[in-house]
Amino acid sequence: MRQAEFDGRGSRIRWTESEGEGPALVYVHGLGSMSAVYHAHIAGHPALAGRRLLFVDLPGHGISDRPADFGYTLEDHAGALAAALDAASVTGAELVAHSMGGAVAVVLADRRPDLVTRLVLTEANLDPHPRPTSGSSGIASYSEEEFVQGGGFAAVLERVGPLWAATMRLADPLGLHRTAVGLVRGTEPTMRELLMKLPLDRTYLVGGLDDSLPGRAELVGSGVRVVTIPDAGHNIMFDNPAAFVREVAGRAAA
């Protein structure tokens, strides 16, 4: 386990790492999740053998610190992720990023192009104000006080089901709520607009069980490689790991 300060007040972002060759593969989790839990089975595949791997937990999640005076916006998370990569002496990384983590990865690639050469985004949030769900919009529908102290956190854990709750219950309620609010708010320009103008290798993975990606043609026209993964929902790495590994490994090996 390694760590780096990210807020100027001693708070630390943490990650686990294995040494290897080539550009580092950096795995970034979604809202209320943890990187190793969602990606370790992928990283251990023989097709990715020998690569340097980092599993980073964003502030408020997993093994990283959860300061109460941190903003937890997408920009804040991107800054913390940059601190981790700088401390690890990583440049030109390939980011494999899920859902909310994909939005953070896009912001990081825009702000720190030296750190990123490739994005593999799994069902990443690209637009502000998503349709109401149990995830970010459901969490953000509570006030901060209602969520943290008024039973909102417990209610959301009940709604999201046992698998997501297994990692979400380990997240800091305050950090989780602020992260959800920041994700719903989005960025300006939007994450979609940032992604479309990035001058790097970009792959966007869509789960085929609900293949309703808004603006697909526009993304493809901007050079984003959009791939529908069959027999998969939002958690493609669990639903179709073989296809997920091919997308992570295939372009990197080209």
mmCIF file of C-alpha atoms in Angstrom:
data_model
loop_
_atom_site.group_PDB
_atom_site.id
_atom_site.type_symbol
_atom_site.label_atom_id
_atom_site.label_comp_id
_atom_site.label_asym_id
_atom_site.label_seq_id
_atom_site.Cartn_x
_atom_site.Cartn_y
_atom_site.Cartn_z
ATOM 1 C CA MET A 1 0.000 0.000 0.000
ATOM 2 C CA ARG A 2 1.221 3.501 -0.841
ATOM 3 C CA GLN A 3 -0.098 6.960 0.000
ATOM 4 C CA ALA A 4 0.212 10.630 -0.909
ATOM 5 C CA GLU A 5 -1.092 13.841 0.635
ATOM 6 C CA PHE A 6 -3.771 15.469 -1.495
ATOM 7 C CA ASP A 7 -5.276 18.461 0.315
ATOM 8 C CA GLY A 8 -2.414 20.349 1.949
ATOM 9 C CA ARG A 9 -3.737 19.366 5.392
ATOM 10 C CA GLY A 10 -2.225 15.920 5.762
ATOM 11 C CA SER A 11 -5.073 13.871 4.285
ATOM 12 C CA ARG A 12 -3.857 10.960 2.172
ATOM 13 C CA ILE A 13 -5.063 9.143 -0.893
ATOM 14 C CA ARG A 14 -3.980 5.499 -0.936
ATOM 15 C CA TRP A 15 -3.485 2.785 -3.494
ATOM 16 C CA THR A 16 -2.072 -0.692 -3.894
ATOM 17 C CA GLU A 17 0.459 -1.314 -6.622
ATOM 18 C CA SER A 18 2.384 -4.041 -8.412
ATOM 19 C CA GLU A 19 5.509 -3.459 -10.464
ATOM 20 C CA GLY A 20 5.682 -4.185 -14.167
ATOM 21 C CA GLU A 21 6.629 -2.953 -17.604
ATOM 22 C CA GLY A 22 5.062 -0.511 -20.031
ATOM 23 C CA PRO A 23 2.630 2.313 -19.308
ATOM 24 C CA ALA A 24 0.998 1.928 -15.911
ATOM 25 C CA LEU A 25 -2.568 0.662 -15.859
ATOM 26 C CA VAL A 26 -4.420 2.759 -13.286
ATOM 27 C CA TYR A 27 -7.799 1.443 -12.130
ATOM 28 C CA VAL A 28 -10.334 3.978 -10.819
ATOM 29 C CA HIS A 29 -13.603 2.943 -9.167
ATOM 30 C CA GLY A 30 -17.118 4.339 -9.294
ATOM 31 C CA LEU A 31 -19.274 6.023 -6.663
ATOM 32 C CA GLY A 32 -19.321 4.125 -3.379
ATOM 33 C CA SER A 33 -16.899 1.502 -4.665
ATOM 34 C CA MET A 34 -13.255 0.425 -4.381
ATOM 35 C CA SER A 35 -10.777 -0.072 -7.206
ATOM 36 C CA ALA A 36 -9.317 -3.447 -6.269
ATOM 37 C CA VAL A 37 -12.722 -4.987 -5.537
ATOM 38 C CA TYR A 38 -13.983 -4.083 -9.005
ATOM 39 C CA HIS A 39 -10.804 -4.680 -11.007
ATOM 40 C CA ALA A 40 -8.372 -7.096 -9.337
ATOM 41 C CA HIS A 41 -9.823 -10.097 -11.190
ATOM 42 C CA ILE A 42 -9.317 -8.206 -14.450
ATOM 43 C CA ALA A 43 -5.768 -7.119 -13.683
ATOM 44 C CA GLY A 44 -4.804 -10.691 -12.820
ATOM 45 C CA HIS A 45 -5.695 -12.016 -16.262
ATOM 46 C CA PRO A 46 -2.764 -13.489 -18.250
ATOM 47 C CA ALA A 47 -3.419 -11.035 -21.084
ATOM 48 C CA LEU A 48 -2.315 -8.232 -18.734
ATOM 49 C CA ALA A 49 0.637 -10.075 -17.199
ATOM 50 C CA GLY A 50 3.751 -8.013 -16.653
ATOM 51 C CA ARG A 51 2.052 -4.623 -16.578
ATOM 52 C CA ARG A 52 2.519 -2.099 -13.788
ATOM 53 C CA LEU A 53 -0.812 -1.837 -11.964
ATOM 54 C CA LEU A 54 -2.251 0.718 -9.546
ATOM 55 C CA PHE A 55 -5.596 0.370 -7.759
ATOM 56 C CA VAL A 56 -6.466 3.836 -6.451
ATOM 57 C CA ASP A 57 -9.228 4.591 -3.945
ATOM 58 C CA LEU A 58 -10.503 8.151 -4.258
ATOM 59 C CA PRO A 59 -10.959 10.358 -1.158
ATOM 60 C CA GLY A 60 -13.845 9.262 1.035
ATOM 61 C CA HIS A 61 -13.714 5.740 -0.382
ATOM 62 C CA GLY A 62 -11.995 2.498 0.520
ATOM 63 C CA ILE A 63 -8.601 2.868 2.175
ATOM 64 C CA SER A 64 -8.174 6.594 1.470
ATOM 65 C CA ASP A 65 -8.751 9.365 4.001
ATOM 66 C CA ARG A 66 -12.071 11.173 4.305
ATOM 67 C CA PRO A 67 -11.525 14.771 5.432
ATOM 68 C CA ALA A 68 -14.637 16.655 6.472
ATOM 69 C CA ASP A 69 -13.362 19.928 4.984
ATOM 70 C CA PHE A 70 -12.787 18.536 1.466
ATOM 71 C CA GLY A 71 -15.100 19.481 -1.398
ATOM 72 C CA TYR A 72 -15.270 16.082 -3.176
ATOM 73 C CA THR A 73 -16.073 17.669 -6.547
ATOM 74 C CA LEU A 74 -14.934 15.926 -9.712
ATOM 75 C CA GLU A 75 -12.116 18.459 -9.939
ATOM 76 C CA ASP A 76 -11.140 17.767 -6.311
ATOM 77 C CA HIS A 77 -11.024 14.029 -6.959
ATOM 78 C CA ALA A 78 -8.974 14.565 -10.121
ATOM 79 C CA GLY A 79 -6.499 16.625 -8.115
ATOM 80 C CA ALA A 80 -6.186 13.872 -5.521
ATOM 81 C CA LEU A 81 -5.683 11.259 -8.238
ATOM 82 C CA ALA A 82 -2.985 13.442 -9.777
ATOM 83 C CA ALA A 83 -1.254 13.610 -6.386
ATOM 84 C CA ALA A 84 -1.218 9.805 -6.248
ATOM 85 C CA LEU A 85 0.213 9.449 -9.752
ATOM 86 C CA ASP A 86 2.827 12.127 -9.117
ATOM 87 C CA ALA A 87 3.915 10.395 -5.913
ATOM 88 C CA ALA A 88 4.106 7.085 -7.783
ATOM 89 C CA SER A 89 6.215 8.735 -10.541
ATOM 90 C CA VAL A 90 3.599 7.752 -13.116
ATOM 91 C CA THR A 91 3.338 9.552 -16.437
ATOM 92 C CA GLY A 92 1.583 8.501 -19.611
ATOM 93 C CA ALA A 93 -0.756 6.148 -17.763
ATOM 94 C CA GLU A 94 -3.650 4.170 -19.171
ATOM 95 C CA LEU A 95 -6.689 4.828 -16.972
ATOM 96 C CA VAL A 96 -9.341 2.120 -16.684
ATOM 97 C CA ALA A 97 -12.157 3.966 -14.978
ATOM 98 C CA HIS A 98 -15.714 2.999 -14.054
ATOM 99 C CA SER A 99 -18.826 5.177 -13.824
ATOM 100 C CA MET A 100 -18.073 8.186 -11.569
ATOM 101 C CA GLY A 101 -14.376 7.302 -11.768
ATOM 102 C CA GLY A 102 -14.620 7.712 -15.520
ATOM 103 C CA ALA A 103 -15.785 11.291 -15.078
ATOM 104 C CA VAL A 104 -12.834 11.909 -12.748
ATOM 105 C CA ALA A 105 -10.472 10.339 -15.297
ATOM 106 C CA VAL A 106 -11.748 12.655 -18.038
ATOM 107 C CA VAL A 107 -11.176 15.711 -15.844
ATOM 108 C CA LEU A 108 -7.683 14.487 -14.964
ATOM 109 C CA ALA A 109 -6.779 13.881 -18.617
ATOM 110 C CA ASP A 110 -7.911 17.407 -19.482
ATOM 111 C CA ARG A 111 -6.061 19.055 -16.602
ATOM 112 C CA ARG A 112 -2.899 16.934 -16.575
ATOM 113 C CA PRO A 113 -2.262 15.566 -20.087
ATOM 114 C CA ASP A 114 1.222 14.505 -18.996
ATOM 115 C CA LEU A 115 -0.311 11.858 -16.752
ATOM 116 C CA VAL A 116 -2.621 10.134 -19.253
ATOM 117 C CA THR A 117 -2.155 8.605 -22.702
ATOM 118 C CA ARG A 118 -5.254 6.408 -22.876
ATOM 119 C CA LEU A 119 -8.724 6.190 -21.360
ATOM 120 C CA VAL A 120 -10.862 3.063 -21.078
ATOM 121 C CA LEU A 121 -14.138 4.358 -19.663
ATOM 122 C CA THR A 122 -16.728 1.881 -18.418
ATOM 123 C CA GLU A 123 -20.232 3.358 -18.476
ATOM 124 C CA ALA A 124 -18.732 6.666 -17.371
ATOM 125 C CA ASN A 125 -20.881 9.650 -16.393
ATOM 126 C CA LEU A 126 -20.591 12.208 -19.183
ATOM 127 C CA ASP A 127 -23.508 14.556 -18.546
ATOM 128 C CA PRO A 128 -24.763 16.512 -15.529
ATOM 129 C CA HIS A 129 -28.185 15.924 -13.996
ATOM 130 C CA PRO A 130 -28.628 12.211 -14.866
ATOM 131 C CA ARG A 131 -32.013 10.527 -14.752
ATOM 132 C CA PRO A 132 -33.155 9.629 -11.217
ATOM 133 C CA THR A 133 -31.606 6.385 -9.960
ATOM 134 C CA SER A 134 -30.514 4.839 -6.680
ATOM 135 C CA GLY A 135 -26.989 6.112 -7.368
ATOM 136 C CA SER A 136 -25.690 9.656 -7.574
ATOM 137 C CA SER A 137 -29.023 11.368 -8.257
ATOM 138 C CA GLY A 138 -30.729 9.414 -5.479
ATOM 139 C CA ILE A 139 -27.993 10.268 -2.987
ATOM 140 C CA ALA A 140 -27.924 13.914 -4.072
ATOM 141 C CA SER A 141 -31.694 14.202 -3.613
ATOM 142 C CA TYR A 142 -31.069 14.281 0.138
ATOM 143 C CA SER A 143 -29.650 17.299 1.885
ATOM 144 C CA GLU A 144 -26.220 16.681 3.354
ATOM 145 C CA GLU A 145 -27.648 16.603 6.879
ATOM 146 C CA GLU A 146 -30.480 14.246 5.900
ATOM 147 C CA PHE A 147 -28.079 11.853 4.239
ATOM 148 C CA VAL A 148 -25.357 11.837 6.885
ATOM 149 C CA GLN A 149 -27.426 12.121 10.060
ATOM 150 C CA GLY A 150 -31.067 11.651 9.118
ATOM 151 C CA GLY A 151 -31.126 8.087 7.853
ATOM 152 C CA GLY A 152 -30.537 8.781 4.184
ATOM 153 C CA PHE A 153 -27.334 6.751 4.044
ATOM 154 C CA ALA A 154 -29.032 3.687 5.533
ATOM 155 C CA ALA A 155 -31.981 4.047 3.156
ATOM 156 C CA VAL A 156 -29.706 4.207 0.108
ATOM 157 C CA LEU A 157 -27.742 1.157 1.267
ATOM 158 C CA GLU A 158 -31.012 -0.722 1.439
ATOM 159 C CA ARG A 159 -32.074 0.396 -2.052
ATOM 160 C CA VAL A 160 -28.843 -0.333 -3.906
ATOM 161 C CA GLY A 161 -28.779 -3.985 -2.893
ATOM 162 C CA PRO A 162 -26.177 -6.130 -1.141
ATOM 163 C CA LEU A 163 -23.389 -6.145 -3.742
ATOM 164 C CA TRP A 164 -23.059 -2.383 -4.168
ATOM 165 C CA ALA A 165 -23.777 -1.866 -0.469
ATOM 166 C CA ALA A 166 -20.806 -4.105 0.382
ATOM 167 C CA THR A 167 -18.402 -1.356 -0.709
ATOM 168 C CA MET A 168 -20.680 1.662 -0.291
ATOM 169 C CA ARG A 169 -21.058 0.990 3.431
ATOM 170 C CA LEU A 170 -17.263 1.390 3.734
ATOM 171 C CA ALA A 171 -17.384 4.873 2.183
ATOM 172 C CA ASP A 172 -17.635 7.986 4.325
ATOM 173 C CA PRO A 173 -21.278 9.207 4.240
ATOM 174 C CA LEU A 174 -20.237 12.865 4.039
ATOM 175 C CA GLY A 175 -17.706 12.234 1.263
ATOM 176 C CA LEU A 176 -20.169 9.996 -0.557
ATOM 177 C CA HIS A 177 -22.897 12.637 -0.506
ATOM 178 C CA ARG A 178 -20.608 15.456 -1.617
ATOM 179 C CA THR A 179 -19.203 13.253 -4.374
ATOM 180 C CA ALA A 180 -22.709 12.461 -5.604
ATOM 181 C CA VAL A 181 -23.661 16.151 -5.571
ATOM 182 C CA GLY A 182 -20.507 16.997 -7.523
ATOM 183 C CA LEU A 183 -21.205 14.254 -10.036
ATOM 184 C CA VAL A 184 -24.793 15.403 -10.583
ATOM 185 C CA ARG A 185 -23.557 18.978 -10.980
ATOM 186 C CA GLY A 186 -20.899 17.909 -13.454
ATOM 187 C CA THR A 187 -18.256 20.164 -14.928
ATOM 188 C CA GLU A 188 -18.119 23.189 -17.208
ATOM 189 C CA PRO A 189 -17.476 22.336 -20.021
ATOM 190 C CA THR A 190 -19.282 19.037 -19.438
ATOM 191 C CA MET A 191 -17.404 15.756 -19.118
ATOM 192 C CA ARG A 192 -18.737 14.795 -22.550
ATOM 193 C CA GLU A 193 -17.345 17.961 -24.112
ATOM 194 C CA LEU A 194 -13.993 17.455 -22.400
ATOM 195 C CA LEU A 195 -13.814 13.837 -23.570
ATOM 196 C CA MET A 196 -14.607 14.728 -27.163
ATOM 197 C CA LYS A 197 -11.727 17.173 -27.433
ATOM 198 C CA LEU A 198 -9.043 15.112 -25.692
ATOM 199 C CA PRO A 199 -6.148 14.301 -28.061
ATOM 200 C CA LEU A 200 -5.554 10.734 -26.856
ATOM 201 C CA ASP A 201 -6.738 7.151 -27.275
ATOM 202 C CA ARG A 202 -10.291 6.987 -25.900
ATOM 203 C CA THR A 203 -12.503 3.905 -25.556
ATOM 204 C CA TYR A 204 -15.996 4.023 -24.064
ATOM 205 C CA LEU A 205 -17.574 0.705 -23.032
ATOM 206 C CA VAL A 206 -21.356 0.339 -22.945
ATOM 207 C CA GLY A 207 -23.198 -2.569 -21.365
ATOM 208 C CA GLY A 208 -25.334 -4.260 -24.015
ATOM 209 C CA LEU A 209 -28.238 -5.026 -21.673
ATOM 210 C CA ASP A 210 -29.220 -1.345 -21.880
ATOM 211 C CA ASP A 211 -27.466 -0.054 -24.967
ATOM 212 C CA SER A 212 -28.896 3.471 -24.736
ATOM 213 C CA LEU A 213 -25.863 5.743 -24.830
ATOM 214 C CA PRO A 214 -26.988 9.315 -25.586
ATOM 215 C CA GLY A 215 -24.947 11.103 -28.229
ATOM 216 C CA ARG A 216 -23.174 7.960 -29.448
ATOM 217 C CA ALA A 217 -22.735 9.239 -33.010
ATOM 218 C CA GLU A 218 -21.292 12.507 -31.733
ATOM 219 C CA LEU A 219 -18.774 10.660 -29.565
ATOM 220 C CA VAL A 220 -17.738 8.410 -32.439
ATOM 221 C CA GLY A 221 -17.427 11.413 -34.721
ATOM 222 C CA SER A 222 -14.976 12.993 -32.282
ATOM 223 C CA GLY A 223 -12.759 9.898 -32.376
ATOM 224 C CA VAL A 224 -14.022 8.064 -29.286
ATOM 225 C CA ARG A 225 -14.104 4.304 -29.829
ATOM 226 C CA VAL A 226 -17.508 3.214 -28.508
ATOM 227 C CA VAL A 227 -17.846 -0.530 -27.870
ATOM 228 C CA THR A 228 -21.008 -2.330 -26.776
ATOM 229 C CA ILE A 229 -20.217 -5.309 -24.540
ATOM 230 C CA PRO A 230 -22.822 -8.084 -24.854
ATOM 231 C CA ASP A 231 -24.493 -9.686 -21.858
ATOM 232 C CA ALA A 232 -23.392 -6.872 -19.570
ATOM 233 C CA GLY A 233 -25.010 -4.127 -17.553
ATOM 234 C CA HIS A 234 -23.419 -1.215 -15.735
ATOM 235 C CA ASN A 235 -20.761 -3.417 -14.084
ATOM 236 C CA ILE A 236 -19.227 -4.783 -17.271
ATOM 237 C CA MET A 237 -16.109 -6.070 -15.504
ATOM 238 C CA PHE A 238 -18.293 -8.475 -13.511
ATOM 239 C CA ASP A 239 -20.903 -9.329 -16.138
ATOM 240 C CA ASN A 240 -18.545 -10.087 -19.042
ATOM 241 C CA PRO A 241 -14.975 -10.116 -17.744
ATOM 242 C CA ALA A 242 -13.530 -11.832 -20.831
ATOM 243 C CA ALA A 243 -14.751 -9.067 -23.133
ATOM 244 C CA PHE A 244 -13.648 -6.445 -20.632
ATOM 245 C CA VAL A 245 -10.122 -7.857 -20.509
ATOM 246 C CA ARG A 246 -9.929 -7.851 -24.318
ATOM 247 C CA GLU A 247 -10.744 -4.141 -24.391
ATOM 248 C CA VAL A 248 -8.251 -3.271 -21.652
ATOM 249 C CA ALA A 249 -5.479 -5.393 -23.156
ATOM 250 C CA GLY A 250 -6.168 -5.252 -26.861
ATOM 251 C CA ARG A 251 -5.612 -1.597 -27.598
ATOM 252 C CA ALA A 252 -2.648 -1.439 -25.233
ATOM 253 C CA ALA A 253 -0.951 -4.256 -27.123
ATOM 254 C CA ALA A 254 -1.566 -2.701 -30.534
#
